[in-house]
Amino acid sequence: MTPGTEPAETAPAEQPLIAVAKGDPTPEELAALAAVVLSLDSGAAPAPEKPGARHWIRRQQLQLAPRPGPGSWKRSRG
């Protein structure tokens, strides 16, 4: 070993994500809790509520304008 380097065993340990302070949860309960906690921290932006102008311009270019007739209500959604 060279001076100034530490062996892997003495490296600081990571803190656990979740610590059970009371009770005896099952592995399934811990997995469900971890999934919920991890989903709360997702930095993904929510999907836009309304389609933007670019969406409608693209629909016009592809000639996807709603047309009257059977099933037109299905094609009219954005």
Short mmCIF file of C-alpha atoms in Angstrom, two decimals:
data_model
loop_
_atom_site.label_atom_id
_atom_site.label_comp_id
_atom_site.label_asym_id
_atom_site.label_seq_id
_atom_site.Cartn_x
_atom_site.Cartn_y
_atom_site.Cartn_z
CA MET A 1 0.00 0.00 0.00
CA THR A 2 1.14 3.51 -0.75
CA PRO A 3 1.02 6.23 1.87
CA GLY A 4 -2.17 8.32 1.86
CA THR A 5 -4.50 5.60 0.56
CA GLU A 6 -7.02 3.78 2.69
CA PRO A 7 -8.03 0.17 2.29
CA ALA A 8 -11.62 -0.50 1.18
CA GLU A 9 -12.59 -1.78 4.62
CA THR A 10 -11.97 1.57 6.34
CA ALA A 11 -13.99 3.66 3.85
CA PRO A 12 -17.02 5.34 5.47
CA ALA A 13 -20.19 3.29 5.14
CA GLU A 14 -23.23 4.73 3.38
CA GLN A 15 -26.25 5.62 5.47
CA PRO A 16 -29.29 3.38 4.90
CA LEU A 17 -32.17 4.86 2.92
CA ILE A 18 -34.77 3.70 5.42
CA ALA A 19 -34.31 2.68 9.06
CA VAL A 20 -37.00 0.77 10.93
CA ALA A 21 -37.28 2.25 14.41
CA LYS A 22 -40.21 0.21 15.68
CA GLY A 23 -42.05 -2.92 14.58
CA ASP A 24 -41.13 -5.85 12.38
CA PRO A 25 -42.10 -5.16 8.75
CA THR A 26 -42.05 -7.93 6.18
CA PRO A 27 -39.71 -7.71 3.19
CA GLU A 28 -42.75 -6.98 0.99
CA GLU A 29 -43.76 -4.04 3.21
CA LEU A 30 -40.23 -2.66 3.12
CA ALA A 31 -40.15 -2.99 -0.68
CA ALA A 32 -43.46 -1.14 -0.99
CA LEU A 33 -42.26 1.62 1.31
CA ALA A 34 -38.99 1.97 -0.59
CA ALA A 35 -40.89 2.21 -3.89
CA VAL A 36 -43.08 5.00 -2.53
CA VAL A 37 -40.15 6.93 -1.08
CA LEU A 38 -38.14 6.64 -4.30
CA SER A 39 -41.11 7.74 -6.41
CA LEU A 40 -41.51 10.89 -4.31
CA ASP A 41 -37.97 11.97 -5.15
CA SER A 42 -38.30 11.62 -8.91
CA GLY A 43 -37.17 14.87 -10.49
CA ALA A 44 -39.22 14.30 -13.63
CA ALA A 45 -41.45 17.17 -14.58
CA PRO A 46 -45.15 16.37 -14.84
CA ALA A 47 -46.59 15.97 -18.31
CA PRO A 48 -48.13 19.13 -19.75
CA GLU A 49 -51.87 19.36 -19.20
CA LYS A 50 -52.67 20.82 -22.63
CA PRO A 51 -50.88 20.14 -25.88
CA GLY A 52 -48.87 23.12 -27.07
CA ALA A 53 -49.04 24.98 -30.38
CA ARG A 54 -46.25 22.83 -31.80
CA HIS A 55 -48.44 19.75 -31.35
CA TRP A 56 -51.29 21.30 -33.32
CA ILE A 57 -48.96 22.55 -36.08
CA ARG A 58 -47.62 19.01 -36.48
CA ARG A 59 -51.16 17.63 -36.66
CA GLN A 60 -51.98 20.14 -39.41
CA GLN A 61 -48.84 19.21 -41.37
CA LEU A 62 -49.81 15.55 -41.21
CA GLN A 63 -53.42 16.41 -42.08
CA LEU A 64 -54.68 14.93 -38.83
CA ALA A 65 -57.43 17.49 -38.31
CA PRO A 66 -60.59 16.03 -36.78
CA ARG A 67 -63.12 15.03 -39.43
CA PRO A 68 -66.82 14.50 -38.84
CA GLY A 69 -68.11 10.97 -38.94
CA PRO A 70 -68.21 7.78 -36.89
CA GLY A 71 -65.43 7.64 -34.33
CA SER A 72 -64.52 11.32 -34.74
CA TRP A 73 -64.59 11.77 -30.98
CA LYS A 74 -61.66 9.33 -30.73
CA ARG A 75 -59.59 11.29 -33.26
CA SER A 76 -60.37 14.65 -31.67
CA ARG A 77 -58.34 14.10 -28.53
CA GLY A 78 -54.91 15.70 -28.33
#
